[in-house]
Amino acid sequence: MIAHIYKRQYERVRLSASAKIFIGDKKIDGLRTKDISLSGIYVTGKIVDCQSGPCRISIQGTWLDTEPIVLNFSARVSRQGYSGTGFQITQMNHVDFETLQTFLLYGSPDPMDHGLAFARHCPFEVGNIEATQQPGQPISNLTC
């Protein structure tokens, strides 16, 4: 997907949820998310321990006032700023990908356009990933 230089490639949807980041055997918790898109998630606060390598992220929250949302995926830091850290999703299992799709479609002001993005291009691997699997381990690939 080609994006204008001033436009993000994928639409962001606001998501305020708790986040945990796992880097090797370290766990960083007590974090909050700001928003999520098909390509990544923004976590408030600077995470020093996750500068270059892959990590696992687990988020839990609610949407539509009552519905729980739980997502687990592999990611890497794409940008860091004073107020937070952006992560690019690199791997996600089938169930979490379906949850992400549903959440993004319900939260989007233009769900038809958002749905087309799923059909055109998935920017990360979707496969049989266990929540405890470490980044870099092979998974069964599925093309989106």
PDB file of C-alpha atoms in Angstrom:
ATOM      1  CA  MET A   1       0.000   0.000   0.000  1.00  0.00           C
ATOM      2  CA  ILE A   2       1.453   3.360  -1.005  1.00  0.00           C
ATOM      3  CA  ALA A   3       0.808   6.183   1.419  1.00  0.00           C
ATOM      4  CA  HIS A   4       1.181   9.926   1.080  1.00  0.00           C
ATOM      5  CA  ILE A   5       4.237  11.223   2.919  1.00  0.00           C
ATOM      6  CA  TYR A   6       2.049  13.020   5.484  1.00  0.00           C
ATOM      7  CA  LYS A   7      -0.535  10.256   5.866  1.00  0.00           C
ATOM      8  CA  ARG A   8      -0.156   7.131   7.945  1.00  0.00           C
ATOM      9  CA  GLN A   9      -0.338   3.873   6.055  1.00  0.00           C
ATOM     10  CA  TYR A  10      -3.047   2.392   8.296  1.00  0.00           C
ATOM     11  CA  GLU A  11      -5.752   4.163  10.263  1.00  0.00           C
ATOM     12  CA  ARG A  12      -5.243   4.282  14.024  1.00  0.00           C
ATOM     13  CA  VAL A  13      -8.036   3.447  16.467  1.00  0.00           C
ATOM     14  CA  ARG A  14      -7.938   4.688  20.051  1.00  0.00           C
ATOM     15  CA  LEU A  15      -7.326   1.909  22.587  1.00  0.00           C
ATOM     16  CA  SER A  16      -6.686   2.543  26.257  1.00  0.00           C
ATOM     17  CA  ALA A  17      -5.652  -0.801  27.725  1.00  0.00           C
ATOM     18  CA  SER A  18      -3.031  -2.213  30.067  1.00  0.00           C
ATOM     19  CA  ALA A  19       0.117  -3.504  28.392  1.00  0.00           C
ATOM     20  CA  LYS A  20       2.898  -5.877  29.382  1.00  0.00           C
ATOM     21  CA  ILE A  21       6.103  -6.210  27.413  1.00  0.00           C
ATOM     22  CA  PHE A  22       8.272  -9.326  27.601  1.00  0.00           C
ATOM     23  CA  ILE A  23      11.909  -9.008  26.540  1.00  0.00           C
ATOM     24  CA  GLY A  24      13.673 -12.324  26.978  1.00  0.00           C
ATOM     25  CA  ASP A  25      13.074 -13.211  30.629  1.00  0.00           C
ATOM     26  CA  LYS A  26      12.239  -9.608  31.661  1.00  0.00           C
ATOM     27  CA  LYS A  27       8.688  -8.341  32.080  1.00  0.00           C
ATOM     28  CA  ILE A  28       7.702  -4.670  32.000  1.00  0.00           C
ATOM     29  CA  ASP A  29       4.168  -4.047  33.208  1.00  0.00           C
ATOM     30  CA  GLY A  30       2.083  -1.133  34.409  1.00  0.00           C
ATOM     31  CA  LEU A  31       2.044   0.370  30.899  1.00  0.00           C
ATOM     32  CA  ARG A  32      -0.928   1.825  28.962  1.00  0.00           C
ATOM     33  CA  THR A  33      -1.705   1.812  25.264  1.00  0.00           C
ATOM     34  CA  LYS A  34      -2.845   4.893  23.365  1.00  0.00           C
ATOM     35  CA  ASP A  35      -3.890   3.566  19.960  1.00  0.00           C
ATOM     36  CA  ILE A  36      -3.537   0.601  17.616  1.00  0.00           C
ATOM     37  CA  SER A  37      -3.587   0.035  13.865  1.00  0.00           C
ATOM     38  CA  LEU A  38      -3.133  -2.867  11.489  1.00  0.00           C
ATOM     39  CA  SER A  39       0.618  -2.315  11.570  1.00  0.00           C
ATOM     40  CA  GLY A  40       1.365  -1.421  15.173  1.00  0.00           C
ATOM     41  CA  ILE A  41       0.550  -0.118  18.610  1.00  0.00           C
ATOM     42  CA  TYR A  42       1.568   2.961  20.593  1.00  0.00           C
ATOM     43  CA  VAL A  43       2.414   2.519  24.275  1.00  0.00           C
ATOM     44  CA  THR A  44       2.724   5.574  26.523  1.00  0.00           C
ATOM     45  CA  GLY A  45       6.055   6.023  28.254  1.00  0.00           C
ATOM     46  CA  LYS A  46       9.593   5.329  27.096  1.00  0.00           C
ATOM     47  CA  ILE A  47      10.619   1.687  27.320  1.00  0.00           C
ATOM     48  CA  VAL A  48      14.402   1.670  27.626  1.00  0.00           C
ATOM     49  CA  ASP A  49      14.943  -2.120  27.671  1.00  0.00           C
ATOM     50  CA  CYS A  50      13.323  -2.731  24.270  1.00  0.00           C
ATOM     51  CA  GLN A  51      15.452  -0.470  22.071  1.00  0.00           C
ATOM     52  CA  SER A  52      16.444  -2.737  19.210  1.00  0.00           C
ATOM     53  CA  GLY A  53      15.422  -6.349  19.601  1.00  0.00           C
ATOM     54  CA  PRO A  54      12.153  -8.213  19.269  1.00  0.00           C
ATOM     55  CA  CYS A  55       9.725  -8.484  22.159  1.00  0.00           C
ATOM     56  CA  ARG A  56       6.320  -9.960  23.050  1.00  0.00           C
ATOM     57  CA  ILE A  57       3.432  -7.641  23.940  1.00  0.00           C
ATOM     58  CA  SER A  58       0.273  -8.584  25.800  1.00  0.00           C
ATOM     59  CA  ILE A  59      -2.595  -6.102  26.093  1.00  0.00           C
ATOM     60  CA  GLN A  60      -5.847  -6.358  28.046  1.00  0.00           C
ATOM     61  CA  GLY A  61      -8.706  -3.908  28.145  1.00  0.00           C
ATOM     62  CA  THR A  62     -12.345  -3.354  27.255  1.00  0.00           C
ATOM     63  CA  TRP A  63     -14.114  -1.820  24.275  1.00  0.00           C
ATOM     64  CA  LEU A  64     -17.746  -1.047  23.534  1.00  0.00           C
ATOM     65  CA  ASP A  65     -17.919  -0.406  27.313  1.00  0.00           C
ATOM     66  CA  THR A  66     -18.247  -4.099  28.208  1.00  0.00           C
ATOM     67  CA  GLU A  67     -16.385  -6.294  25.726  1.00  0.00           C
ATOM     68  CA  PRO A  68     -12.957  -7.561  26.784  1.00  0.00           C
ATOM     69  CA  ILE A  69     -10.077  -7.312  24.349  1.00  0.00           C
ATOM     70  CA  VAL A  70      -6.942  -9.405  24.809  1.00  0.00           C
ATOM     71  CA  LEU A  71      -4.146  -9.429  22.228  1.00  0.00           C
ATOM     72  CA  ASN A  72      -0.751 -11.133  22.303  1.00  0.00           C
ATOM     73  CA  PHE A  73       1.823 -10.615  19.568  1.00  0.00           C
ATOM     74  CA  SER A  74       5.491 -10.193  18.685  1.00  0.00           C
ATOM     75  CA  ALA A  75       6.732  -6.704  17.872  1.00  0.00           C
ATOM     76  CA  ARG A  76       9.748  -4.464  17.541  1.00  0.00           C
ATOM     77  CA  VAL A  77      10.268  -0.791  18.358  1.00  0.00           C
ATOM     78  CA  SER A  78       9.554   1.411  15.350  1.00  0.00           C
ATOM     79  CA  ARG A  79       9.913   4.806  17.031  1.00  0.00           C
ATOM     80  CA  GLN A  80      10.405   6.357  20.442  1.00  0.00           C
ATOM     81  CA  GLY A  81       9.414   9.791  21.552  1.00  0.00           C
ATOM     82  CA  TYR A  82       9.194  11.767  24.735  1.00  0.00           C
ATOM     83  CA  SER A  83       5.636  10.619  25.470  1.00  0.00           C
ATOM     84  CA  GLY A  84       5.697   7.022  24.256  1.00  0.00           C
ATOM     85  CA  THR A  85       6.966   4.157  22.149  1.00  0.00           C
ATOM     86  CA  GLY A  86       5.580   2.896  18.860  1.00  0.00           C
ATOM     87  CA  PHE A  87       5.828  -0.822  18.143  1.00  0.00           C
ATOM     88  CA  GLN A  88       5.501  -2.516  14.773  1.00  0.00           C
ATOM     89  CA  ILE A  89       3.659  -5.839  14.958  1.00  0.00           C
ATOM     90  CA  THR A  90       5.764  -8.642  13.446  1.00  0.00           C
ATOM     91  CA  GLN A  91       3.822 -11.838  14.302  1.00  0.00           C
ATOM     92  CA  MET A  92       0.356 -12.666  15.625  1.00  0.00           C
ATOM     93  CA  ASN A  93      -1.721 -15.837  15.938  1.00  0.00           C
ATOM     94  CA  HIS A  94      -4.999 -16.401  14.056  1.00  0.00           C
ATOM     95  CA  VAL A  95      -7.327 -15.775  17.008  1.00  0.00           C
ATOM     96  CA  ASP A  96      -5.646 -12.520  18.021  1.00  0.00           C
ATOM     97  CA  PHE A  97      -5.613 -11.388  14.380  1.00  0.00           C
ATOM     98  CA  GLU A  98      -9.387 -11.947  14.143  1.00  0.00           C
ATOM     99  CA  THR A  99      -9.844  -9.981  17.381  1.00  0.00           C
ATOM    100  CA  LEU A 100      -7.679  -7.153  16.029  1.00  0.00           C
ATOM    101  CA  GLN A 101      -9.661  -7.060  12.766  1.00  0.00           C
ATOM    102  CA  THR A 102     -12.988  -6.908  14.616  1.00  0.00           C
ATOM    103  CA  PHE A 103     -11.751  -4.199  16.980  1.00  0.00           C
ATOM    104  CA  LEU A 104     -10.378  -2.059  14.149  1.00  0.00           C
ATOM    105  CA  LEU A 105     -13.538  -2.409  12.049  1.00  0.00           C
ATOM    106  CA  TYR A 106     -15.846  -1.454  14.941  1.00  0.00           C
ATOM    107  CA  GLY A 107     -13.616   1.459  15.960  1.00  0.00           C
ATOM    108  CA  SER A 108     -13.100   2.874  12.486  1.00  0.00           C
ATOM    109  CA  PRO A 109     -15.102   5.817  11.139  1.00  0.00           C
ATOM    110  CA  ASP A 110     -14.806   4.152   7.694  1.00  0.00           C
ATOM    111  CA  PRO A 111     -15.010   0.352   8.201  1.00  0.00           C
ATOM    112  CA  MET A 112     -15.336  -0.401   4.473  1.00  0.00           C
ATOM    113  CA  ASP A 113     -12.022   1.263   3.673  1.00  0.00           C
ATOM    114  CA  HIS A 114     -10.435  -0.333   6.725  1.00  0.00           C
ATOM    115  CA  GLY A 115     -11.702  -3.758   5.633  1.00  0.00           C
ATOM    116  CA  LEU A 116     -10.089  -3.295   2.226  1.00  0.00           C
ATOM    117  CA  ALA A 117      -6.722  -2.800   3.941  1.00  0.00           C
ATOM    118  CA  PHE A 118      -7.031  -6.297   5.464  1.00  0.00           C
ATOM    119  CA  ALA A 119      -7.722  -7.794   2.048  1.00  0.00           C
ATOM    120  CA  ARG A 120      -4.928  -5.925   0.247  1.00  0.00           C
ATOM    121  CA  HIS A 121      -1.993  -6.375   2.553  1.00  0.00           C
ATOM    122  CA  CYS A 122      -1.159  -7.705   5.992  1.00  0.00           C
ATOM    123  CA  PRO A 123       2.106  -6.141   7.217  1.00  0.00           C
ATOM    124  CA  PHE A 124       3.045  -8.996   9.575  1.00  0.00           C
ATOM    125  CA  GLU A 125       3.036 -12.799   9.825  1.00  0.00           C
ATOM    126  CA  VAL A 126      -0.155 -14.505  10.953  1.00  0.00           C
ATOM    127  CA  GLY A 127       0.201 -18.099  12.086  1.00  0.00           C
ATOM    128  CA  ASN A 128       0.050 -20.635  14.853  1.00  0.00           C
ATOM    129  CA  ILE A 129       1.936 -18.668  17.475  1.00  0.00           C
ATOM    130  CA  GLU A 130       1.654 -19.575  21.121  1.00  0.00           C
ATOM    131  CA  ALA A 131       1.397 -16.697  23.595  1.00  0.00           C
ATOM    132  CA  THR A 132       4.618 -17.850  25.272  1.00  0.00           C
ATOM    133  CA  GLN A 133       6.616 -18.307  22.052  1.00  0.00           C
ATOM    134  CA  GLN A 134       9.740 -16.206  21.855  1.00  0.00           C
ATOM    135  CA  PRO A 135      10.309 -13.903  18.867  1.00  0.00           C
ATOM    136  CA  GLY A 136      12.410 -15.379  16.097  1.00  0.00           C
ATOM    137  CA  GLN A 137      11.070 -18.916  16.459  1.00  0.00           C
ATOM    138  CA  PRO A 138       9.478 -20.252  13.244  1.00  0.00           C
ATOM    139  CA  ILE A 139       5.705 -20.226  12.848  1.00  0.00           C
ATOM    140  CA  SER A 140       3.281 -21.657  10.317  1.00  0.00           C
ATOM    141  CA  ASN A 141       2.748 -18.826   7.856  1.00  0.00           C
ATOM    142  CA  LEU A 142      -0.573 -17.707   6.478  1.00  0.00           C
ATOM    143  CA  THR A 143      -0.809 -15.115   3.770  1.00  0.00           C
ATOM    144  CA  CYS A 144      -3.386 -12.466   4.471  1.00  0.00           C
TER     145      CYS A 144
END
